[in-house]
PDB file of C-alpha atoms in Angstrom:
ATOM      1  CA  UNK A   1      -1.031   2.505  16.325  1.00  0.00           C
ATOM      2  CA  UNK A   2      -4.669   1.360  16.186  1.00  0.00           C
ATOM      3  CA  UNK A   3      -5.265  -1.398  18.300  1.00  0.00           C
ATOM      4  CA  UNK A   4      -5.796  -3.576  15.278  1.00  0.00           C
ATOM      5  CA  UNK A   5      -2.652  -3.166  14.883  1.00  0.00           C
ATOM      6  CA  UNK A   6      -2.243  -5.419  17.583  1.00  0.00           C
ATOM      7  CA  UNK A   7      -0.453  -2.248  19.851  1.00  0.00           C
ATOM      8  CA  UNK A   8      -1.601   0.127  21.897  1.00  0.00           C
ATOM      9  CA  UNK A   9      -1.034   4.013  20.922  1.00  0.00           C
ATOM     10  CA  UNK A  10       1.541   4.693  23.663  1.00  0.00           C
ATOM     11  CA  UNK A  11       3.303   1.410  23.129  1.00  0.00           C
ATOM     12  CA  UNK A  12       3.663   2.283  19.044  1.00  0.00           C
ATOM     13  CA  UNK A  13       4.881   5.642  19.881  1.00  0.00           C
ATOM     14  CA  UNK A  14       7.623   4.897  21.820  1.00  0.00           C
ATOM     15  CA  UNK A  15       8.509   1.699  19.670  1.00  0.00           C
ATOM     16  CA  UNK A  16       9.013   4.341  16.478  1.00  0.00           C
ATOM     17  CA  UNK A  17      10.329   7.298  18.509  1.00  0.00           C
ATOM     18  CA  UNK A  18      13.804   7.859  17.250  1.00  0.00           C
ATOM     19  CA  UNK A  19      13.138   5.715  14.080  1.00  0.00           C
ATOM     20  CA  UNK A  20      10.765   8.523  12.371  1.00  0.00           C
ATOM     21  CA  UNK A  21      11.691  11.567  11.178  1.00  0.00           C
ATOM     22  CA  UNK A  22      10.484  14.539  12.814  1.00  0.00           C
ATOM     23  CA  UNK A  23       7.421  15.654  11.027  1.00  0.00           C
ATOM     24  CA  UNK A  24       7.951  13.473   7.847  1.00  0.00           C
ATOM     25  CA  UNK A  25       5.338  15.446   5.706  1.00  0.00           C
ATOM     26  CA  UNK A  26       7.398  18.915   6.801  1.00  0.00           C
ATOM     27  CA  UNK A  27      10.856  16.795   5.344  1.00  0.00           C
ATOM     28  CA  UNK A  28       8.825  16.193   2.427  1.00  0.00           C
ATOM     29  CA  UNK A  29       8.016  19.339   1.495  1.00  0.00           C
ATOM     30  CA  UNK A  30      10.964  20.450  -0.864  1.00  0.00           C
ATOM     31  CA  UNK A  31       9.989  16.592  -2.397  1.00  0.00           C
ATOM     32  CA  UNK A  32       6.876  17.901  -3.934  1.00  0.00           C
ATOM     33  CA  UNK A  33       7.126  21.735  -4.977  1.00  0.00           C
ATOM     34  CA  UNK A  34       6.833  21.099  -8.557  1.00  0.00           C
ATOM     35  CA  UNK A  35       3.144  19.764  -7.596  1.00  0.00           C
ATOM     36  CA  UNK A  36       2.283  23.070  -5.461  1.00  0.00           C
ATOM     37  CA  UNK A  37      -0.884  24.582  -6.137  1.00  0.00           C
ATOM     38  CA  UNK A  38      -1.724  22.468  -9.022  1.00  0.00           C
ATOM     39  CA  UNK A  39      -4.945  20.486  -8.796  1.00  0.00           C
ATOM     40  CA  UNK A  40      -7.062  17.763 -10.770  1.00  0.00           C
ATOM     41  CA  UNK A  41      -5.113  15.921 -14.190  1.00  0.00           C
ATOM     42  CA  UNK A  42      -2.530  18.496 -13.546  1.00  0.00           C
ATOM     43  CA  UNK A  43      -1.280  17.828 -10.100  1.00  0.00           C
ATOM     44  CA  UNK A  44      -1.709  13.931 -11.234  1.00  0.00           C
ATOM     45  CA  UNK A  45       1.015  14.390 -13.938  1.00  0.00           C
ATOM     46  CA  UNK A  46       3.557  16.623 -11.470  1.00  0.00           C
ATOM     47  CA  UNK A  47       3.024  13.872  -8.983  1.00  0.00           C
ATOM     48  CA  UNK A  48       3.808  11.188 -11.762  1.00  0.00           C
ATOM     49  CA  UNK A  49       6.912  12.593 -12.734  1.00  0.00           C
ATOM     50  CA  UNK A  50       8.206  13.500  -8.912  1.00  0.00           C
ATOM     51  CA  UNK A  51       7.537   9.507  -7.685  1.00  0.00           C
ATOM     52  CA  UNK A  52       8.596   7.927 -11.158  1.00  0.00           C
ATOM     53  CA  UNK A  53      12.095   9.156  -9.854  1.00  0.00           C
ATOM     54  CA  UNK A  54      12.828   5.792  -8.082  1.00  0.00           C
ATOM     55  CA  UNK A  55      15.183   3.087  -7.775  1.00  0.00           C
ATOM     56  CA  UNK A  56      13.631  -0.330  -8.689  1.00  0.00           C
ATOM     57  CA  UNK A  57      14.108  -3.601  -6.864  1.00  0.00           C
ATOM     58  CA  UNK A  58      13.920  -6.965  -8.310  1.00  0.00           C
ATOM     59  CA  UNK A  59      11.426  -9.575  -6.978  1.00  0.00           C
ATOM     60  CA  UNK A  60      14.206 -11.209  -4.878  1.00  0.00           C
ATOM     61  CA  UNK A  61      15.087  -7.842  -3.237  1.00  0.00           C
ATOM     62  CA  UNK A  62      11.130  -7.539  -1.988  1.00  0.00           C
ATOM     63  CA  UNK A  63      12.283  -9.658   0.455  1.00  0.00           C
ATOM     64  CA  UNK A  64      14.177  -7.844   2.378  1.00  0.00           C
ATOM     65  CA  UNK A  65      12.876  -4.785   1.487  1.00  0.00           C
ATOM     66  CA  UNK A  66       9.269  -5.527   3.057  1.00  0.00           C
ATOM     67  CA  UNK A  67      11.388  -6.870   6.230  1.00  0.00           C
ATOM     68  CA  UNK A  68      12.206  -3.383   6.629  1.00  0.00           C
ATOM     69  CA  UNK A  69       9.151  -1.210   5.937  1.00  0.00           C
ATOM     70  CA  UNK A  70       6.576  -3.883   7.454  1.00  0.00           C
ATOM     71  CA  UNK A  71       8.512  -4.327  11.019  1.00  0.00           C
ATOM     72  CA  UNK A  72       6.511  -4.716  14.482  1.00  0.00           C
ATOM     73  CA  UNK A  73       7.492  -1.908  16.412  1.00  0.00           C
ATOM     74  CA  UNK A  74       7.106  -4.354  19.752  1.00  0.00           C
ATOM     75  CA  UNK A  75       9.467  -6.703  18.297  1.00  0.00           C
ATOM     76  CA  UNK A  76      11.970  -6.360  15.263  1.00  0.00           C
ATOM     77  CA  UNK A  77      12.563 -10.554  14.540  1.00  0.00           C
ATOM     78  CA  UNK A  78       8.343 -10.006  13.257  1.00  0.00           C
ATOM     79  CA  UNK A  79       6.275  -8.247  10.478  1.00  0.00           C
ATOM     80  CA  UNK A  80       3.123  -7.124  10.394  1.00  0.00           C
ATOM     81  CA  UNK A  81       0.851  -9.006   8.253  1.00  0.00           C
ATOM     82  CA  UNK A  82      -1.278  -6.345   6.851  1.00  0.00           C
ATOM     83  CA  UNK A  83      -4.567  -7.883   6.481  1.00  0.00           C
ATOM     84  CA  UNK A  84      -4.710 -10.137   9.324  1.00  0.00           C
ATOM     85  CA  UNK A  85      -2.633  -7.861  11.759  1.00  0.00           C
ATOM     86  CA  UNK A  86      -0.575 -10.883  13.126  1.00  0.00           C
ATOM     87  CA  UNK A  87       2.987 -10.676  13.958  1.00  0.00           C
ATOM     88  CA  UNK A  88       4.826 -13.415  12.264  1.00  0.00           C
ATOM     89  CA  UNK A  89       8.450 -13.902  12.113  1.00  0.00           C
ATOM     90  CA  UNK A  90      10.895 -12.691   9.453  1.00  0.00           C
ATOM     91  CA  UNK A  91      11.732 -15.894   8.679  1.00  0.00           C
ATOM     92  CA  UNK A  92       8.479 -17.590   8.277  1.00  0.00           C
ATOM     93  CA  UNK A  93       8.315 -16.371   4.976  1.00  0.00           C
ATOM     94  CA  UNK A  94       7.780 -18.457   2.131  1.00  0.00           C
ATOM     95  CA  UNK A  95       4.981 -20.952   0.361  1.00  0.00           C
ATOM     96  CA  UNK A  96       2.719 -23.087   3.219  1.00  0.00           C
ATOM     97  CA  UNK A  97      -0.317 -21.903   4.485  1.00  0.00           C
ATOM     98  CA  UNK A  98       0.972 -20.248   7.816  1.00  0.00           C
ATOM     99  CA  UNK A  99       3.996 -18.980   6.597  1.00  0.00           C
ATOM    100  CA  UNK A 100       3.920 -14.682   4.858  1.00  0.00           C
ATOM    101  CA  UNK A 101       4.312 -13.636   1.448  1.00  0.00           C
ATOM    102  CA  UNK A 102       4.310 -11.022  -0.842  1.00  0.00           C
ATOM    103  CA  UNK A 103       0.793  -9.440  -1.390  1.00  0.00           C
ATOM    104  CA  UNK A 104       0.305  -7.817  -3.869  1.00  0.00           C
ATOM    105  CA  UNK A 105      -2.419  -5.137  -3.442  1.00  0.00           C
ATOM    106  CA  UNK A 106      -2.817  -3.757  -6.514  1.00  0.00           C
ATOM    107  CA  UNK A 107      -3.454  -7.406  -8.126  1.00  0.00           C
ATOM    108  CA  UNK A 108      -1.192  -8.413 -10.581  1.00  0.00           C
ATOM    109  CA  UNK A 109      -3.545  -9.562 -12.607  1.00  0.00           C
ATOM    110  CA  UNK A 110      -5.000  -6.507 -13.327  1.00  0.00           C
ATOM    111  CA  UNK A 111      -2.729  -5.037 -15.966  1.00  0.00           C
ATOM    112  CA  UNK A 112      -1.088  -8.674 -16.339  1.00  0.00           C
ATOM    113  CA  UNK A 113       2.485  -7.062 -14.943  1.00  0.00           C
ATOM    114  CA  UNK A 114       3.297 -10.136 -13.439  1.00  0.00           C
ATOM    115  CA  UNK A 115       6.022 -10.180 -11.361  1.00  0.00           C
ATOM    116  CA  UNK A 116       8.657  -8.241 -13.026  1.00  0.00           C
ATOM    117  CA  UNK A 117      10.612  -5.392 -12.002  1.00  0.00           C
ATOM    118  CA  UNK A 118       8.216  -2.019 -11.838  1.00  0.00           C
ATOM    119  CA  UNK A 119       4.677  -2.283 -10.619  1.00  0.00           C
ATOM    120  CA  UNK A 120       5.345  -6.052  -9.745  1.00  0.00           C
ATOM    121  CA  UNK A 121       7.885  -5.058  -7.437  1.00  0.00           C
ATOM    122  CA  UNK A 122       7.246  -1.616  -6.404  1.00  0.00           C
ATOM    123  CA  UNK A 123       7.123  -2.107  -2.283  1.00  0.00           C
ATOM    124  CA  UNK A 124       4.756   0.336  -2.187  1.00  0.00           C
ATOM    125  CA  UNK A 125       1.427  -1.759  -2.501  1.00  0.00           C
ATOM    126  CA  UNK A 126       3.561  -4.792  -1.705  1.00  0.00           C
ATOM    127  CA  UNK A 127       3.182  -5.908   1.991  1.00  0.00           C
ATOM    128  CA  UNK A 128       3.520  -9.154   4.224  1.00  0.00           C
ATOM    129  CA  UNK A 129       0.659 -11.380   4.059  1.00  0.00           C
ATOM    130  CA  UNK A 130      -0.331 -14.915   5.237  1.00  0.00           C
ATOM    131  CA  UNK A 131      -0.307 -17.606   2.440  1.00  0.00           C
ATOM    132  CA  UNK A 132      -3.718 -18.636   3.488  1.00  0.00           C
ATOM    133  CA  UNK A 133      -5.208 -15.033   3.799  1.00  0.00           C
ATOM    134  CA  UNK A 134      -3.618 -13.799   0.330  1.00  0.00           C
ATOM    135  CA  UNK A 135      -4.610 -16.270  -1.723  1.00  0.00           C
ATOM    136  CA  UNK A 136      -8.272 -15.412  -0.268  1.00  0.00           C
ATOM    137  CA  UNK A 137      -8.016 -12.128  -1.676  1.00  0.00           C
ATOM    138  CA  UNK A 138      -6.353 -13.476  -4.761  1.00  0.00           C
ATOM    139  CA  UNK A 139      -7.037 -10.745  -7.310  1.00  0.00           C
ATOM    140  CA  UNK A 140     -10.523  -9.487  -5.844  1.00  0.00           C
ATOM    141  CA  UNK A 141     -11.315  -5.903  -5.916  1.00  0.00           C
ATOM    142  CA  UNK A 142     -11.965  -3.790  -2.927  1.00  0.00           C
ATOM    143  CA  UNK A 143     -15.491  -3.095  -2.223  1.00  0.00           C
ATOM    144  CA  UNK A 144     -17.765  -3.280   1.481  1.00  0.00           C
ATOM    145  CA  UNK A 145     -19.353  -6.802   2.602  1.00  0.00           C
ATOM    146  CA  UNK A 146     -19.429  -9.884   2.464  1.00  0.00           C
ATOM    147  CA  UNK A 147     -18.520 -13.262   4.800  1.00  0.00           C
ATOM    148  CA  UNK A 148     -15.555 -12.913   7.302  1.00  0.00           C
ATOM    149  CA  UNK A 149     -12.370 -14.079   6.237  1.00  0.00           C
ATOM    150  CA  UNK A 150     -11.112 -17.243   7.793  1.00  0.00           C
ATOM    151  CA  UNK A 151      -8.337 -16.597  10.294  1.00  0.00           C
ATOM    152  CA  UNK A 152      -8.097 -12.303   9.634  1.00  0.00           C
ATOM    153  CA  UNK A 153     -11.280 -10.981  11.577  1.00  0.00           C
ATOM    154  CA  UNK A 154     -12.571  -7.979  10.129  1.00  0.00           C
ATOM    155  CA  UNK A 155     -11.725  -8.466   6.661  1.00  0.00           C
ATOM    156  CA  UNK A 156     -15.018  -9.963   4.551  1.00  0.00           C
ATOM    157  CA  UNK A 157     -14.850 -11.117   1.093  1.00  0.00           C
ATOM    158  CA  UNK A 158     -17.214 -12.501  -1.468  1.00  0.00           C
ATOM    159  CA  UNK A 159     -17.093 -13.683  -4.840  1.00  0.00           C
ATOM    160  CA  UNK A 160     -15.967 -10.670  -6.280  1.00  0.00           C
ATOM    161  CA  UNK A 161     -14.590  -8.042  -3.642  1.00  0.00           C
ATOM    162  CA  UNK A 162     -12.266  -7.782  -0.242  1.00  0.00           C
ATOM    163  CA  UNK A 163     -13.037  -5.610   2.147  1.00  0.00           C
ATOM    164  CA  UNK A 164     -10.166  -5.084   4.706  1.00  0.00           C
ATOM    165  CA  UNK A 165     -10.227  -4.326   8.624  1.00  0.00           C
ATOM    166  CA  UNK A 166     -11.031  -0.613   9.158  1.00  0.00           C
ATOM    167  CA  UNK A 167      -7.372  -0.257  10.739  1.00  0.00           C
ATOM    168  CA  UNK A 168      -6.076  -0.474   7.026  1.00  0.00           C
ATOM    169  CA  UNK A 169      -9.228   0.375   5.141  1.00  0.00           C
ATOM    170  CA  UNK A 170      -7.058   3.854   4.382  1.00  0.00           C
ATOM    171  CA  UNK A 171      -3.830   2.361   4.223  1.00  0.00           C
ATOM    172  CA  UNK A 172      -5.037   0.676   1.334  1.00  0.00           C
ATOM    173  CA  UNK A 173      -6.941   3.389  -0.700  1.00  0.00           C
ATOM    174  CA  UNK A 174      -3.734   4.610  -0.692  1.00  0.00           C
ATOM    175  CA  UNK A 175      -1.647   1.951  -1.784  1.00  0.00           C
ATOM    176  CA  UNK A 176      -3.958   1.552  -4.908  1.00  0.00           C
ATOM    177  CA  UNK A 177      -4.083   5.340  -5.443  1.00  0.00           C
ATOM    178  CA  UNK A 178      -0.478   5.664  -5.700  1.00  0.00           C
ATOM    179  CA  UNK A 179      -0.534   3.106  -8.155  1.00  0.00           C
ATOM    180  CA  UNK A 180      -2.754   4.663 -10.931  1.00  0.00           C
ATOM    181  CA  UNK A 181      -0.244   7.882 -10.666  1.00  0.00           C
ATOM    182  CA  UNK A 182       2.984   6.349 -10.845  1.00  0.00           C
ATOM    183  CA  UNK A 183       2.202   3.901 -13.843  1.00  0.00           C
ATOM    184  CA  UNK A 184       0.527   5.637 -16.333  1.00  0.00           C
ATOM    185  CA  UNK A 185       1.788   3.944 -19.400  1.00  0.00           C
ATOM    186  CA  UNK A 186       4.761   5.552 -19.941  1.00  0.00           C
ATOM    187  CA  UNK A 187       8.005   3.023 -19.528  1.00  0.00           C
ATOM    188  CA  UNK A 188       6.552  -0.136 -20.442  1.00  0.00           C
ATOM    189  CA  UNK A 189       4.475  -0.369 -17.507  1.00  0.00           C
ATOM    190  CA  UNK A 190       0.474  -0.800 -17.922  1.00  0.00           C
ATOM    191  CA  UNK A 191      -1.659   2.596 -17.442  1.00  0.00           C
ATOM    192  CA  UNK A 192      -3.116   1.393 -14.407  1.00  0.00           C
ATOM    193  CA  UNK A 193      -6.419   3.353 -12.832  1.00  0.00           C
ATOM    194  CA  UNK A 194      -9.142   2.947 -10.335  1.00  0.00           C
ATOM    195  CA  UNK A 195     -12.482   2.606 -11.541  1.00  0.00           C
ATOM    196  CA  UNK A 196     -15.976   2.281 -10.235  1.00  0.00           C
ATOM    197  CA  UNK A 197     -17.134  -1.380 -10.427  1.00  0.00           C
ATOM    198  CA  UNK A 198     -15.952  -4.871  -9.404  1.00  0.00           C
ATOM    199  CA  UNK A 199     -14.847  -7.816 -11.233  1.00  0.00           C
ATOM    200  CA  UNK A 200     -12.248  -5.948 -13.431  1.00  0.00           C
ATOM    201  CA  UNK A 201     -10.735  -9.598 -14.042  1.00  0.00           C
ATOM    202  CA  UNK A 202      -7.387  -8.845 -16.232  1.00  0.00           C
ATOM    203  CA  UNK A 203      -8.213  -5.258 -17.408  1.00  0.00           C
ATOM    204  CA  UNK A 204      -5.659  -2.741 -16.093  1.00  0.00           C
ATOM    205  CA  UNK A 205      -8.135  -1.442 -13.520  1.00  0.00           C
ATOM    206  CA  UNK A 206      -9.349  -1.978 -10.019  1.00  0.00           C
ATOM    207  CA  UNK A 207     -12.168  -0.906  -8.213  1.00  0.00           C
ATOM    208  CA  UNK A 208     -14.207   0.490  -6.337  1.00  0.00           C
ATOM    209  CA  UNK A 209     -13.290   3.807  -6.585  1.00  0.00           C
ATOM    210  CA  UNK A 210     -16.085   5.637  -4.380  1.00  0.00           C
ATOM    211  CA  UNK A 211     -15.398   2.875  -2.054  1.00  0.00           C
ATOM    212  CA  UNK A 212     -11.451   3.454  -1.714  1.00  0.00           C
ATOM    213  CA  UNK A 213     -11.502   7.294  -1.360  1.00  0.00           C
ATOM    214  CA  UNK A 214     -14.649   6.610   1.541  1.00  0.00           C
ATOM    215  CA  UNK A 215     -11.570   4.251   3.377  1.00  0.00           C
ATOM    216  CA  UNK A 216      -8.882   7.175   2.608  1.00  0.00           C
ATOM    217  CA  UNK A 217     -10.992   9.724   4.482  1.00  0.00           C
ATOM    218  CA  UNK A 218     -12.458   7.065   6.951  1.00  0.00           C
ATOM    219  CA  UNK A 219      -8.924   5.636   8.186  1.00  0.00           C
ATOM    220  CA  UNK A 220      -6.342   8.685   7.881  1.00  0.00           C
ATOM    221  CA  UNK A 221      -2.394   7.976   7.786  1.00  0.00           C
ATOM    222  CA  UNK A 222      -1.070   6.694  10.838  1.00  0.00           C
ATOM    223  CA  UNK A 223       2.472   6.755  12.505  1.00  0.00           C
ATOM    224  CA  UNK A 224       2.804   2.557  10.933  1.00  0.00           C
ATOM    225  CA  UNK A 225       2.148   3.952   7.757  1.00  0.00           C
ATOM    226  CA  UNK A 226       3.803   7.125   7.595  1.00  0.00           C
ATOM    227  CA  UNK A 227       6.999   5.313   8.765  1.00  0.00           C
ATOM    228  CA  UNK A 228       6.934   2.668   6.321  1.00  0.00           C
ATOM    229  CA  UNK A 229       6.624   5.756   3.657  1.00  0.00           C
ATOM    230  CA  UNK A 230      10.069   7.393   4.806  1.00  0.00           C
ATOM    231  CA  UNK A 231      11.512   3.066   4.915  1.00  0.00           C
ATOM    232  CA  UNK A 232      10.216   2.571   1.111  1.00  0.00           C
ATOM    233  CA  UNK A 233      11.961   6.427   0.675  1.00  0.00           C
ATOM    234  CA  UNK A 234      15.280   6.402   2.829  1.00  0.00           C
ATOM    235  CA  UNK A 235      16.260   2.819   2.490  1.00  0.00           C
ATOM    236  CA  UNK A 236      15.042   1.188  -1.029  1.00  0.00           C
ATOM    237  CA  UNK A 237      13.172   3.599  -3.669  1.00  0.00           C
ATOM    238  CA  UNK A 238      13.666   7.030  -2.748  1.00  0.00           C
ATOM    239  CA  UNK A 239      10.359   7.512  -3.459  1.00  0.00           C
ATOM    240  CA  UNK A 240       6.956   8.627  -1.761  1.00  0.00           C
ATOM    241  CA  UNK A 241       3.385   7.727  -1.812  1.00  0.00           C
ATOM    242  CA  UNK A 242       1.950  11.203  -2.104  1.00  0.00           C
ATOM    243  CA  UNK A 243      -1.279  10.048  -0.581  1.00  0.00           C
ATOM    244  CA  UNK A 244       0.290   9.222   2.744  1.00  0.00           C
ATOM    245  CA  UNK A 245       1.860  13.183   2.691  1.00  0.00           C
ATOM    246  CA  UNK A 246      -0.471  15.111   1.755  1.00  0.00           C
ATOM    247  CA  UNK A 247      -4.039  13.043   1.753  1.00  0.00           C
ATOM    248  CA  UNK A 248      -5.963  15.850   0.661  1.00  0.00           C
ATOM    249  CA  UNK A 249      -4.575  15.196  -2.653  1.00  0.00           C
ATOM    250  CA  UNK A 250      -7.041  12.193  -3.042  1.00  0.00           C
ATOM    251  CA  UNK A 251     -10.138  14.161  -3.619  1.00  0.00           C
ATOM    252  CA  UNK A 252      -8.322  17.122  -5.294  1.00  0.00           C
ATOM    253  CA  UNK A 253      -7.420  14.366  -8.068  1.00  0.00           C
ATOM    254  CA  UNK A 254     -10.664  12.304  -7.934  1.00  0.00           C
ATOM    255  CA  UNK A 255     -13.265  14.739  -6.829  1.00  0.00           C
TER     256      UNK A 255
END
């Protein structure tokens, strides 16, 4: 793990070892042959329909469920607040400043889905955050500068943008990526999709798209994030974040 992580490399790969499948993006292959050698609008929509096959939690169930995917390697009572990096302990979540909540990374607000089940629950883009630190990002959209948040060095934030450490810079590229190909429009849910600007306020959009496929290349998938992929798959959705498997797919879909 990066050592914003908060872990040294060797330390992260013998907390995983035994936890991770061997060569996750090999076990995933069979996942995604209807999306071989497709490219551009095409692979989008063969990606849609492989990760729209999913089980959905409720809001309750996110819970647990980001217990699970979001676990310190170094110690499994803690979580990984994904901004910040801090360790906090599974059962500090709830509603004052110092405990974690849910954090929505695709905002809510944009696309107005709220809370209920489908993008509002979908754990992945939903990850452990402190109160204090989440409701600085609020519903910003991603973008470089600005002042450094209070109490999460290396994240900066102004008036209209959040730009997370570089250890998760890629993680969450991804996170919105996957997004705008799962919901589309197509079973109630908002046709969500990255855009080039900031301040998308309620609009079913989030930017800044040059920006988030600079992190994606920038900050590649890591062994945190590639495990939490197979958790989100094995244990809760049964479904993958293409982006994590196969990042190459990024600029083949946004060129």
């Amino acid at each position: 793990m990066r050592l914003s992580r908060q872990l040294p490399v060797a330390l992260l790969g013998a907390a995983l070892a035994g936890t991770m499948l061997a060569g996750p993006a090999a076990a995933a292959d069979d996942y995604y042959k209807d999306a071989e050698g497709k490219s551009g609008a095409e692979l989008k929509a063969a990606l849609h329909t492989i990760i729209s096959k999913m089980d959905k939690l409720d809001y309750d169930q996110v819970w647990d469920g980001i217990k699970a995917t979001d676990e310190d390697p170094a110690n499994s009572a803690n979580v990984i607040d994904v901004y910040s990096g801090k360790s906090q302990p599974k059962t500090s979540n709830g509603g004052g400043t110092s405990d974690w909540n849910r954090e929505h990374v695709w905002a809510k607000s944009h696309g107005d889905f709220g809370t209920g089940t489908g993008p509002g629950t979908d754990l992945h883009h939903l990850r452990p955050e402190q109160v204090s630190v989440n409701s600085e990002r609020g519903n910003k959209d991603f973008d470089n500068g600005g002042g450094e948040v209070e109490g999460a060095p290396g994240n900066r934030t102004d008036d209209d943008s959040f730009e997370p450490r570089d250890a998760v810079k890629g993680d969450v590229a991804r996170m919105i990526l996957y997004m705008a190909v799962r919901y589309d429009g197509d079973d109630g849910a908002p046709d969500l999709e990255p855009n080039d600007k900031v301040d998308n306020g309620s609009a079913p959009a989030i930017g800044r798209l040059s920006v988030l496929k600079a992190w994606s290349q920038q900050d590649p998938p890591d062994a945190f994030e590639q495990h939490r992929n197979q958790v989100v798959f094995d244990k809760f959705q049964h479904n993958r974040n293409p982006f994590i498997d196969h990042p190459e797919w990024v600029t083949s879909i946004w060129p």
